[in-house]
Coordinates of C-alpha atoms in Angstrom, one line a residue:
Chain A
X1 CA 0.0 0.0 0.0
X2 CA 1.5 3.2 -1.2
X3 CA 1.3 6.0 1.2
X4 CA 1.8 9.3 0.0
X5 CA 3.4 11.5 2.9
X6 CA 2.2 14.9 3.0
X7 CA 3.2 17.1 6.3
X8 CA 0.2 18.0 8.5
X9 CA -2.2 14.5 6.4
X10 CA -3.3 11.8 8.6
X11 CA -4.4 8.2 7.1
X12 CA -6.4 5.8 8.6
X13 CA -4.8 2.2 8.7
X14 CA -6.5 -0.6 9.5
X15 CA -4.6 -3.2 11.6
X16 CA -6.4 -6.4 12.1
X17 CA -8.4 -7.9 12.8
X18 CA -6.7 -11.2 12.7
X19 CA -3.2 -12.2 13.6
X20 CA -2.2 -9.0 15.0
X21 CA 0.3 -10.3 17.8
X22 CA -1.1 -13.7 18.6
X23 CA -3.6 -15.6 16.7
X24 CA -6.5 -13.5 18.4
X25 CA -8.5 -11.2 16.7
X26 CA -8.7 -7.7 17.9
X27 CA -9.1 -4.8 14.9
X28 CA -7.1 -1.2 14.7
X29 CA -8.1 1.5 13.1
X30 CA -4.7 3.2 13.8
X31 CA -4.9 7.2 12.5
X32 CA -1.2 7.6 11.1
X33 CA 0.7 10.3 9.9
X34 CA 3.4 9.1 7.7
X35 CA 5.1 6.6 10.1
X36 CA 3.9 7.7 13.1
X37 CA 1.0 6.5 15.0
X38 CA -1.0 9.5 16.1
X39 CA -4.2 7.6 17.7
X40 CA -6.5 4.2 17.7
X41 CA -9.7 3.4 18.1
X42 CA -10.2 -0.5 19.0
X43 CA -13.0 -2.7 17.8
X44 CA -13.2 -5.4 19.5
X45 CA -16.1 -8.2 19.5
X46 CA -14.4 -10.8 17.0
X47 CA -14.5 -14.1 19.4
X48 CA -17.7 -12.7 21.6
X49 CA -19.3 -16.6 22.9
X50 CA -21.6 -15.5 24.7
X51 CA -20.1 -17.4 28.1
X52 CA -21.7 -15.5 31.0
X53 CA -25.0 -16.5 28.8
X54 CA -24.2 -20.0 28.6
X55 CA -22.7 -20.3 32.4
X56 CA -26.3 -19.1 33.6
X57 CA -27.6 -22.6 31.8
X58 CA -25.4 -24.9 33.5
X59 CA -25.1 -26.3 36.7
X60 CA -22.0 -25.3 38.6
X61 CA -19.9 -28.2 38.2
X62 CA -20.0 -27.9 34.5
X63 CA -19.5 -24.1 34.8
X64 CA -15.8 -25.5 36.2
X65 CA -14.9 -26.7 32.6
X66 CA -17.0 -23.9 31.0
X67 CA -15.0 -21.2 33.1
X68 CA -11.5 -23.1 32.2
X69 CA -12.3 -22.6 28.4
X70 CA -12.6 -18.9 28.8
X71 CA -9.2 -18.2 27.8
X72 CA -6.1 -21.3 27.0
X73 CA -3.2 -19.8 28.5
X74 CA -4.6 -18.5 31.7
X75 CA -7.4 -21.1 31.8
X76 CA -6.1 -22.4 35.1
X77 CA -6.7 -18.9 36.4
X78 CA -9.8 -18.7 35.5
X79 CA -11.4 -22.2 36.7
X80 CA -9.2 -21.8 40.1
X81 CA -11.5 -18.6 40.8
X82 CA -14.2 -20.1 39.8
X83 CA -13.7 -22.5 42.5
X84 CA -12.9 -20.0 45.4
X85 CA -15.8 -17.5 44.2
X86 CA -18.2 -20.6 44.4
X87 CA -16.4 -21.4 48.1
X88 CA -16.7 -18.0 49.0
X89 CA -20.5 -18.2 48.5
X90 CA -21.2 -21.7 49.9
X91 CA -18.9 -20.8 52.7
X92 CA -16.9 -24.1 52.0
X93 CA -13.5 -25.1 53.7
X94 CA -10.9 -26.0 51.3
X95 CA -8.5 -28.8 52.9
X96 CA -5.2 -27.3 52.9
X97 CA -3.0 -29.9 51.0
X98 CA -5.7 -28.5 48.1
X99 CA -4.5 -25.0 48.7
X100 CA -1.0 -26.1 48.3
X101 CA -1.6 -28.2 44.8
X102 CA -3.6 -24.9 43.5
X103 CA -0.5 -22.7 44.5
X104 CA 1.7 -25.3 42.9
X105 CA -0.6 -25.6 39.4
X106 CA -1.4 -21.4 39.3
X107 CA 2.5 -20.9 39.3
X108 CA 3.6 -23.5 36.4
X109 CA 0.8 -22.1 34.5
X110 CA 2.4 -18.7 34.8
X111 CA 5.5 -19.9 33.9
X112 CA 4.1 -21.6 30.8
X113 CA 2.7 -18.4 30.1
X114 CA 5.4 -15.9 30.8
X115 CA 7.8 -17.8 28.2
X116 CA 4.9 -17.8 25.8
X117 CA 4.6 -13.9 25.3
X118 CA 7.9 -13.6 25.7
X119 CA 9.0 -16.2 22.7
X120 CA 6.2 -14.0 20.8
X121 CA 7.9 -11.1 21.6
X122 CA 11.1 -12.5 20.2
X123 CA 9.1 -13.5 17.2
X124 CA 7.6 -9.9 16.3
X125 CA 11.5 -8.2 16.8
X126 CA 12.3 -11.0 13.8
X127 CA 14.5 -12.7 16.0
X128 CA 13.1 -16.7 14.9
X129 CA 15.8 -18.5 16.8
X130 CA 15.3 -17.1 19.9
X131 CA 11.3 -17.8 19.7
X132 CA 12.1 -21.3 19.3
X133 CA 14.8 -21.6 21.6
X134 CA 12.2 -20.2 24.3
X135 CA 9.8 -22.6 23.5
X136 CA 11.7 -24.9 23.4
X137 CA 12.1 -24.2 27.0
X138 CA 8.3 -23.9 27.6
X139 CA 8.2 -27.1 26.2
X140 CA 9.8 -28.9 29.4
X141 CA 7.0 -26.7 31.1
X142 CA 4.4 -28.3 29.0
X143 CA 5.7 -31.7 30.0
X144 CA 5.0 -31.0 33.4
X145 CA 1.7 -30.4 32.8
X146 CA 1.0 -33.4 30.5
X147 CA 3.0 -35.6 33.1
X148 CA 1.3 -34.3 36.4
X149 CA -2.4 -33.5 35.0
X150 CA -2.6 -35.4 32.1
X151 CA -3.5 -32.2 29.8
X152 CA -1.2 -29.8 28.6
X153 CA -3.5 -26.2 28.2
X154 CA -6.6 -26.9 30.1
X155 CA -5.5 -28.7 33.3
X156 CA -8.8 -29.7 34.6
X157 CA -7.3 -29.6 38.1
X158 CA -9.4 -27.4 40.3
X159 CA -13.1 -28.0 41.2
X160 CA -15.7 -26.8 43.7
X161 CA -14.3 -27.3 47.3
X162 CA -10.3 -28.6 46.3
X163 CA -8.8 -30.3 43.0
X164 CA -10.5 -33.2 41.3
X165 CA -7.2 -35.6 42.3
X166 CA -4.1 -35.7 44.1
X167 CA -0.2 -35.3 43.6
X168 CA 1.9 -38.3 44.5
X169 CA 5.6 -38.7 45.1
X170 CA 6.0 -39.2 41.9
X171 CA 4.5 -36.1 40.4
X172 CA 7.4 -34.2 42.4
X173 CA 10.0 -35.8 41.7
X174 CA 9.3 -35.1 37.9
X175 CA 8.6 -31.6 38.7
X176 CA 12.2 -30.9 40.7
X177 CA 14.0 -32.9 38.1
X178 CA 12.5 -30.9 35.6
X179 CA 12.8 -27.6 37.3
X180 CA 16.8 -28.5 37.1
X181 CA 16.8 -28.6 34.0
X182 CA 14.6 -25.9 33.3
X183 CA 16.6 -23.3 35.5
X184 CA 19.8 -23.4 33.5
X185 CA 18.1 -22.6 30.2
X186 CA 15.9 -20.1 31.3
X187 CA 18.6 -18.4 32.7
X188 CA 20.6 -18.2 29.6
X189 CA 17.5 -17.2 27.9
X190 CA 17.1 -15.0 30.4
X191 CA 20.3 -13.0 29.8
X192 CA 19.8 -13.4 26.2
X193 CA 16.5 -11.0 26.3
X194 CA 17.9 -8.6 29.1
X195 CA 21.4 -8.2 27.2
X196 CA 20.9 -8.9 23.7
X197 CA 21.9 -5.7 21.4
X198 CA 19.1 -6.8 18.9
X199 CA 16.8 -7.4 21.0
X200 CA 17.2 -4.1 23.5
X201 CA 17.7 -2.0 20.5
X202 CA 14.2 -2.5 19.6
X203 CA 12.3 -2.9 22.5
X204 CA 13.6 0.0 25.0
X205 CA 11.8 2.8 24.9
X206 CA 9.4 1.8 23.0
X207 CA 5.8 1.7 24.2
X208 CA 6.2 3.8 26.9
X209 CA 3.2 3.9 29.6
X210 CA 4.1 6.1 32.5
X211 CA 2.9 5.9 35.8
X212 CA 0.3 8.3 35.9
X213 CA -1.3 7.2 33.3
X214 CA -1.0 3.5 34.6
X215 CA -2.6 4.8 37.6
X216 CA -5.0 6.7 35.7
X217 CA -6.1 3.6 33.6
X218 CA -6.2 1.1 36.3
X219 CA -3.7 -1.2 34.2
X220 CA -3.1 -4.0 36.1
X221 CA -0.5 -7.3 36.0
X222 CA 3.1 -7.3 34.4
X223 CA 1.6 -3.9 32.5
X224 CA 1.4 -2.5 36.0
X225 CA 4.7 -3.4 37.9
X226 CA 6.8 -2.5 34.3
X227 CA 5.2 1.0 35.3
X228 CA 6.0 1.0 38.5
X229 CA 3.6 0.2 40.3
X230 CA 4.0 -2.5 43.1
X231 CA 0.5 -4.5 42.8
X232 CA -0.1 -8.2 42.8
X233 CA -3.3 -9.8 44.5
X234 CA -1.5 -12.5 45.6
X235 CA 0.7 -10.2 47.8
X236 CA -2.4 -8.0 48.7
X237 CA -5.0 -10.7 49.5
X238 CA -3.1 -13.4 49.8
X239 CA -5.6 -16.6 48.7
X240 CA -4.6 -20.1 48.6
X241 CA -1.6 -21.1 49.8
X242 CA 0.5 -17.6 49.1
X243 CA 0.1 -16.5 52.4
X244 CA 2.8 -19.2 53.0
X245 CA 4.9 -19.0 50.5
X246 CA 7.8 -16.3 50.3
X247 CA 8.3 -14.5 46.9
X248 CA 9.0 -10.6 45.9
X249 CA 6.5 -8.6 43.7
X250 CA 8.7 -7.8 40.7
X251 CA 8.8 -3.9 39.4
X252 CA 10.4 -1.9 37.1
X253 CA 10.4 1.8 36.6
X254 CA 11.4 1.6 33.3
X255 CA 7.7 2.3 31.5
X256 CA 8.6 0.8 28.4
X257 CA 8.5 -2.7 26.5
X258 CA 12.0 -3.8 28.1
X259 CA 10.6 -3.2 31.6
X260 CA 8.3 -5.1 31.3
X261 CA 9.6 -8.0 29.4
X262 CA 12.0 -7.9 32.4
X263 CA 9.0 -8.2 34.7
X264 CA 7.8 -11.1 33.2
X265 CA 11.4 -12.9 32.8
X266 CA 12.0 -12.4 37.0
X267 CA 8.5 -13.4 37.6
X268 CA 8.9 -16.8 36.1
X269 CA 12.2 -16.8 38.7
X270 CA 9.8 -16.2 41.7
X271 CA 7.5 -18.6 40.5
X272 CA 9.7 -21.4 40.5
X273 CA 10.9 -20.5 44.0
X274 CA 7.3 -20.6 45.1
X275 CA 6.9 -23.7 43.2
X276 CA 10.1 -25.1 45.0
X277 CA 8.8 -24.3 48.7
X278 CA 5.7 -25.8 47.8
X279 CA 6.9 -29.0 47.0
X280 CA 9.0 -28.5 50.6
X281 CA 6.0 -27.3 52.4
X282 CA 3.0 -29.4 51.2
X283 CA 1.2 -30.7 54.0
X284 CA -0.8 -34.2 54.2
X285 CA -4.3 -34.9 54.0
X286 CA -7.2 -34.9 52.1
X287 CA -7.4 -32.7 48.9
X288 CA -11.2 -32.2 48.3
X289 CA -14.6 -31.5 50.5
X290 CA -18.1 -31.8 48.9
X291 CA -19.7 -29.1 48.5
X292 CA -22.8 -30.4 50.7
X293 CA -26.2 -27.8 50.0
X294 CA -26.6 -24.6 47.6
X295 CA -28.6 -21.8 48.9
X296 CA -29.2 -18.1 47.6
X297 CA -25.8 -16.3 48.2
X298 CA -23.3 -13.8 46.4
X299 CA -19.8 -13.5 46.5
X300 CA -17.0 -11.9 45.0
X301 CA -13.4 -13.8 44.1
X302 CA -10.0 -12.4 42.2
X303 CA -6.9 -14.0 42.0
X304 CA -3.5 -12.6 40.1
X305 CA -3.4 -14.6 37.0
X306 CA -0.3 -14.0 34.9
X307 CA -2.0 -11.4 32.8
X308 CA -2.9 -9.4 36.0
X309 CA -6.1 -9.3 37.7
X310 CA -9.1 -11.4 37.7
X311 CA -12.2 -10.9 39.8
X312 CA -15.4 -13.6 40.0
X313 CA -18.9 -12.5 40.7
X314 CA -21.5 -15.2 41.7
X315 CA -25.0 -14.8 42.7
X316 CA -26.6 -18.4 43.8
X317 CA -29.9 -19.1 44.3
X318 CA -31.4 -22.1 45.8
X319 CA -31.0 -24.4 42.0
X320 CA -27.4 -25.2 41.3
X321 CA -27.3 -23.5 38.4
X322 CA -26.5 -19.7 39.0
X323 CA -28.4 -16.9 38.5
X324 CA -25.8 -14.6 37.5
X325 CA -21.5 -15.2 36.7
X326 CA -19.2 -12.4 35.7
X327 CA -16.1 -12.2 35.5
X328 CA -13.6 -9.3 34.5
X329 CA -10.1 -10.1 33.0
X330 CA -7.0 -8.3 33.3
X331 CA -7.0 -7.8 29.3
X332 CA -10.0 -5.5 29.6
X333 CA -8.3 -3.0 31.7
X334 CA -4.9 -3.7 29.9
X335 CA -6.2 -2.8 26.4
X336 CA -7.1 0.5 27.0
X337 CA -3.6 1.3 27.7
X338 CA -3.2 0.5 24.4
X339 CA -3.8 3.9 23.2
X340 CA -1.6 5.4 25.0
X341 CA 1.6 3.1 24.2
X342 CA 0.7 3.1 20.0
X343 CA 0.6 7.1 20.8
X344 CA 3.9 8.2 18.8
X345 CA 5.1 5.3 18.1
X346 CA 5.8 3.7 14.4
X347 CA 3.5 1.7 12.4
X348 CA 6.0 -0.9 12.6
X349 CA 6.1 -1.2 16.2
X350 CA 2.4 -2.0 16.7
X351 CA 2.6 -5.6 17.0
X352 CA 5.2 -5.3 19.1
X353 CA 3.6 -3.0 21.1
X354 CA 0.2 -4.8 21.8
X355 CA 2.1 -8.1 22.8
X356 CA 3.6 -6.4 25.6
X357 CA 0.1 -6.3 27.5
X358 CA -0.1 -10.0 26.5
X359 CA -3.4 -9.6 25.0
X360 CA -6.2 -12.1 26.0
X361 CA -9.2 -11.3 23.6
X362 CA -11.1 -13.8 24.2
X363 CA -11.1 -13.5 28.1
X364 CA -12.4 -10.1 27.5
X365 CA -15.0 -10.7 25.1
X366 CA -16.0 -14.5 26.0
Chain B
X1 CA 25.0 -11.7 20.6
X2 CA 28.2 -14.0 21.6
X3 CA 25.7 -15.6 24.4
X4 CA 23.2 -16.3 21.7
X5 CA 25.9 -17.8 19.5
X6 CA 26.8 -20.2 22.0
X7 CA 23.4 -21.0 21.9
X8 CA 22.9 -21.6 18.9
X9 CA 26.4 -23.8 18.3
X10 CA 25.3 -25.7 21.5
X11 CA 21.5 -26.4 19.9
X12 CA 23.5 -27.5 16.5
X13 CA 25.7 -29.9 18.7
X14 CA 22.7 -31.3 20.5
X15 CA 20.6 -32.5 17.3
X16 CA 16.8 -32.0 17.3
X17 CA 14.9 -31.0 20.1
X18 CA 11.7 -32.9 19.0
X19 CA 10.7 -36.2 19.0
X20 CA 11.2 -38.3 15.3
X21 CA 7.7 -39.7 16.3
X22 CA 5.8 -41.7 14.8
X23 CA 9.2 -42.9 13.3
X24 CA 10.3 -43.6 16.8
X25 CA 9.5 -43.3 20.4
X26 CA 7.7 -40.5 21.6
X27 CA 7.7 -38.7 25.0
X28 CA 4.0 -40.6 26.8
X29 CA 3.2 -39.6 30.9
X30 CA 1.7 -42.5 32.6
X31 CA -0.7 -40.2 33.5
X32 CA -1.6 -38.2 30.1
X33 CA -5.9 -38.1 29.3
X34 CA -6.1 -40.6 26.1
X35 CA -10.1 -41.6 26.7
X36 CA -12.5 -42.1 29.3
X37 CA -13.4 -45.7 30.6
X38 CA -16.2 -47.0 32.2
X39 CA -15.4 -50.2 34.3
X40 CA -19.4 -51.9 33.5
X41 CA -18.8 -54.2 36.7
X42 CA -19.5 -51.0 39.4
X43 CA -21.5 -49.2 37.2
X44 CA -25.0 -48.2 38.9
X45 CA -26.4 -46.3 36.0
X46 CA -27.1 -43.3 39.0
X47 CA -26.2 -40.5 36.3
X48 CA -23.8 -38.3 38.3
X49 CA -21.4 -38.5 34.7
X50 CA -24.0 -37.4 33.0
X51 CA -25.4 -35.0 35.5
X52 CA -22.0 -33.2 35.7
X53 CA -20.4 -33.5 32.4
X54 CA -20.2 -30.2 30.7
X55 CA -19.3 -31.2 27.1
X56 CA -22.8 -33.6 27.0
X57 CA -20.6 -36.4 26.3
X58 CA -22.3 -39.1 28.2
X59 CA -25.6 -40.4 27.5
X60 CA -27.9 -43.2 29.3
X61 CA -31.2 -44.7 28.0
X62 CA -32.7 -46.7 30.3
X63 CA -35.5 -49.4 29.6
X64 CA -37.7 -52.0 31.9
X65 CA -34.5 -54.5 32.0
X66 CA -31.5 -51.7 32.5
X67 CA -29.4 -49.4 31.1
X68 CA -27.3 -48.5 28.2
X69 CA -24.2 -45.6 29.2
X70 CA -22.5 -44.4 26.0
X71 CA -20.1 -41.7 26.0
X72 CA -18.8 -40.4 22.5
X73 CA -15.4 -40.2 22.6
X74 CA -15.1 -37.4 20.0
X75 CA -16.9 -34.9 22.0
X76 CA -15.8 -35.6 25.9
X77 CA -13.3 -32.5 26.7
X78 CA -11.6 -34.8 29.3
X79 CA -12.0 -32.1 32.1
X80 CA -11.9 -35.5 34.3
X81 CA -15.4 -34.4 35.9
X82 CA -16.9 -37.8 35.5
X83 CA -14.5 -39.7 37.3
X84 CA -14.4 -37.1 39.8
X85 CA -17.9 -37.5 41.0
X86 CA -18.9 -40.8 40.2
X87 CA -20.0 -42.3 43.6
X88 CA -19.3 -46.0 42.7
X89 CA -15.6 -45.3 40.9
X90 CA -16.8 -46.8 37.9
X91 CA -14.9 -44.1 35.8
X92 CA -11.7 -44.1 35.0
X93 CA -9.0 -42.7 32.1
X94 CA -6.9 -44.9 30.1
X95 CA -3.6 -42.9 29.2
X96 CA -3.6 -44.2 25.3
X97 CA -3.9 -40.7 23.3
X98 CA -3.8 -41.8 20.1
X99 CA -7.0 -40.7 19.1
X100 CA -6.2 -39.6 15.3
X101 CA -9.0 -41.3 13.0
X102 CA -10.6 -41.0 9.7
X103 CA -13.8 -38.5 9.1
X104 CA -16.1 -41.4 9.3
X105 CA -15.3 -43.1 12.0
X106 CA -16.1 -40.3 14.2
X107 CA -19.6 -41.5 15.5
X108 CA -17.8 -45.3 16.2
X109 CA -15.4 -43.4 18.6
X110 CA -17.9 -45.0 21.6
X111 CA -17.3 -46.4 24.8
X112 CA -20.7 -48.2 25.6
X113 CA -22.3 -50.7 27.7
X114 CA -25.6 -52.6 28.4
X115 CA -25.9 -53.3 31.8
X116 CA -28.9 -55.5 33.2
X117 CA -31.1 -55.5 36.3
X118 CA -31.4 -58.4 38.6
X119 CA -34.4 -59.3 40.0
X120 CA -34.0 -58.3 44.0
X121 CA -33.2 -61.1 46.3
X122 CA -36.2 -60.4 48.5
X123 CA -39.0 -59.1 46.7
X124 CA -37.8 -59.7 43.3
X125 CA -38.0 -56.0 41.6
X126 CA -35.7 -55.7 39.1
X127 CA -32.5 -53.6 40.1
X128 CA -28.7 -53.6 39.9
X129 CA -26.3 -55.4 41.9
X130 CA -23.9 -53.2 43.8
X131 CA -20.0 -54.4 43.9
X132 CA -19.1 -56.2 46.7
X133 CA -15.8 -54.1 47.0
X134 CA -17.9 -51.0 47.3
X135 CA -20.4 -52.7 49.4
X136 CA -18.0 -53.5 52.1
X137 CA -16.8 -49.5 52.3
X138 CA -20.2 -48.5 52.4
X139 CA -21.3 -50.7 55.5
X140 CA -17.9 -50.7 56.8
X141 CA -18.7 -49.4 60.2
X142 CA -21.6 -51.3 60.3
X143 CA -20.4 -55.4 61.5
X144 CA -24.1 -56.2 61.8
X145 CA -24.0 -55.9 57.6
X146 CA -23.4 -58.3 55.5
X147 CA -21.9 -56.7 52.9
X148 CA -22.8 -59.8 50.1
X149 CA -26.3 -60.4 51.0
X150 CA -27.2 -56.5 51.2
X151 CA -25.6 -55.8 47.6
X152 CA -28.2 -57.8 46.1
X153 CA -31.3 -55.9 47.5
X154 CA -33.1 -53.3 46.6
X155 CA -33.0 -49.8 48.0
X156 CA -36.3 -50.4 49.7
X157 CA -35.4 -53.9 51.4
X158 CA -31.9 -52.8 51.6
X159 CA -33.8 -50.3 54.2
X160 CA -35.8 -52.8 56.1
X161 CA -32.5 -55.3 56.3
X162 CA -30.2 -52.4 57.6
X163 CA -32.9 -51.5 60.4
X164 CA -33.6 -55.2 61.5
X165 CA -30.3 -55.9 61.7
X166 CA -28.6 -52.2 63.0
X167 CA -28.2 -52.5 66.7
X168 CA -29.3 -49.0 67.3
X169 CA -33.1 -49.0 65.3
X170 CA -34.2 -45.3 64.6
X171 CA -37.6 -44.8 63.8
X172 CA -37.7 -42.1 61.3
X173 CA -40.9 -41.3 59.4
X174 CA -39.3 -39.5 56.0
X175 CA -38.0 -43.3 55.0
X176 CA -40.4 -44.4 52.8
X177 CA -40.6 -48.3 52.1
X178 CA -42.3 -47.9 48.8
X179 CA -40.7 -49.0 46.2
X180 CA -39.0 -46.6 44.5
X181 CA -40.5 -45.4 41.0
X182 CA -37.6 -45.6 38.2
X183 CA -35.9 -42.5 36.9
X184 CA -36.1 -41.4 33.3

């Protein structure tokens, strides 16, 4: 497409809607003026499933593997607050050993996760050998998951009062000997994206979201700690087991693309030390309690998935299908910052640019 | 850069990361989801699969002499809800995942069974013999049970038996001793 440059014209540019970053649809209409990106509107609405329709129709045991299809690479996230949001309601007690196993599962998701965006990321700055190298990495990540639930996206792990099965001996020992030789490639990957010339040439400074304006859109997740800001649920109201665990909340004042993608690299460090002193710590016992009688109640759940924020709302009535299930996603408040990171920056750069929040489109329009 | 180099040189040195599969072994966990199984000997055709599974994978017609449970293969999610809440066990998941078949086999892709009443070893109704594994947990902190003799009643003599023989005999007027009307 031929665009004629004239000083003080602005074009419209249409970017999307598929394959923008990830295989998601989300459409552009990015206003340009010659290279430079002077402001977007986003359309959004591509993958709309009408879930929260379809969750009201089902009983609440099959709104566990409805929830978990919401989104594939935080699906643990979402079916794991599922399951404390109903709790919360029902008032039910989840066995301890159960808290442990949903620490343990959240936090190799998150890892999974992390080094997916992040291979993208290598992928859109053209750097091919890196993305594979990285999920290559993931790929011992995925074996965990195949190995310890059987699945490799959608883990099916959680449900209503604790986790459908338990962990033996077995399952850890996989995990620690794969965790040793995780470690020593991630770290050299790890270096790789902090150091590489290619790599930092094209990502720092680029995309910047100060903190103000982080504040100002209510950004939350790795968008929100490369800004700055020190916010994590799991530090705030600590849920499951991360009251008992001890990990750091990961910031960066940096504002831009690197900051962040050094956010995400250290996080998937604290993870694995949480995922460590879980396997140390796990206690004994039983990992699930029925959920014994429904009755009309509401209740509110949110955990830090590794997009950022996600918050449950259920209101029960005396059937066990529910009357109303909401959920917001950490996407939906991300993608508005969107507009402030394309603002100045090149045509060229808007891939880039809307991996960094590690878009989730359809968590936000299920 | 240098660091990536090294990298690379070492990924050269080290030969392909995947697995030359189906030319060779591939990487299998003992405890991977392949297909869902039903085990037809402690089935008790209660429903809870069906009740709970989200993908409507699991179907059971029932008739005058028993049951037929079919789940299609093609559309179970494997979410593992099934064998989570069956009451008797019955379900279980074999770890073979290779499910790759040809367009028209898709509706073959079943796991089904016909399972039969028996008549009721006191009054004769037709019903379904519980396992005598499951029995024996069930009545396990009852010694006055005999775990093989109650397995082959029915609910409703299965009540009368456990109150003749229970040492401690509450009257409670919310049992009925009707027989039970079937389920659709």
């Amino acid at each position: 497409m031929a665009i004629e440059q004239k000083a003080g014209s602005t074009f419209n540019i249409p970017l999307g809607p598929v394959h923008v970053a990830l295989e998601e649809p989300v459409y552009f209409d990015l206003q340009v003026e010659g290279e430079i990106i002077r402001g977007t509107t986003l359309h959004s609405g591509h993958v709309h499933r009408g879930m929260e329709n379809l969750a009201q129709h089902r009983n609440l045991i099959m709104n566990q593997t409805l929830t978990e299809r919401v989104c594939s690479l935080c699906s643990n996230s979402h079916a794991f607050t599922y399951a404390m949001v109903v709790e919360n309601a029902l008032g039910i007690k989840v066995p301890e050993r159960a808290h442990y196993l949903r620490t343990l599962t959240e936090e190799i998701k998150r890892v999974a996760s992390h080094l997916f965006t992040l291979a993208i990321q290598a992928h859109l700055c053209g750097f091919e050998s890196l993305f594979m190298h990285t999920m290559e990495i993931r790929e011992i990540m995925q074996d965990v998951k195949e190995s310890l639930y059987g699945n490799r996206m959608n883990l099916a792990f959680n449900c209503i009062g604790g986790t459908k099965f338990d962990l033996d001996q077995e399952c850890f020992d996989f995990l620690e000997q794969s965790l040793e030789k995780f470690m020593p490639q991630f770290r050299e990957v790890l270096d790789i994206f902090e150091t590489d010339p290619l790599i930092c040439a094209r990502i720092q400074g680029t995309g910047i979201l100060p903190k103000e304006e982080a504040i100002r859109l209510g950004v939350v997740g790795p968008v929100a700690r490369g800004s700055g800001l020190n916010i994590d649920v799991r530090k705030e109201t600590p849920y499951a087991a991360y009251g008992k665990v001890d990990f750091d909340i990961v910031t960066r004042d940096g504002c831009d693309l690197y900051a962040r993608t050094c956010v995400r690299l250290h996080e998937v460090l604290e993870s694995v030390k949480i995922i460590k002193q879980v396997i140390r710590d796990i206690p004994e016992g039983e990992t699930r309690v029925h959920m014994t009688h429904i009755f009309p109640s509401q209740a509110v759940a949110r955990s830090e998935a590794p997009r950022g924020e996600v918050i449950y709302y259920i209101r029960t009535n005396s059937t066990e299908i529910p009357e109303r299930l909401k959920w917001r996603v950490p996407s939906y408040m991300n993608w508005e910052a969107l507009g402030v990171m394309l603002r100045n920056a090149k045509v060229a750069d808007a891939a880039l640019i809307t991996n960094t929040i590690d878009p989730c489109v359809s968590c936000t329009e299920r | 850069m240098a660091t990536f180099l090294n990298t690379l040189l070492q990924n050269i040195i080290s030969g392909p990361a995947t697995d030359p599969f189906p030319f060779g072994e591939t990487f299998s966990p003992k405890r991977v989801r392949g297909l869902i199984r039903i085990d037809r000997d402690l089935c008790l055709g209660c429903g809870m699969c069906r009740h709970v599974c989200a993908a409507g994978a699991i179907n059971i017609q029932r008739n005058s002499l028993g049951w037929t449970i079919t789940i299609w293969q093609d559309s179970c999610c494997l979410c593992r809800s099934c064998v989570t809440y069956c009451p008797m066990h019955a379900m279980s998941i074999d770890p073979n995942w290779h499910s790759a078949h040809v367009e028209e086999d898709k509706y073959k892709r079943i796991e089904q069974h016909t399972i039969s009443y028996q008549p009721c070893a006191r009054c004769g109704t037709p019903m379904r013999v519980m396992s005598l594994e499951r029995a024996k947990e069930l009545y396990a902190a009852d010694p006055d049970i005999d775990p093989e003799e109650i397995r082959h009643l029915c609910r409703s003599c299965r009540q009368i038996r456990d109150a003749e023989q229970s040492t401690v005999c509450m009257l409670r007027s919310d049992i009925s001793t009707a027989p039970a009307a079937e389920k659709s």
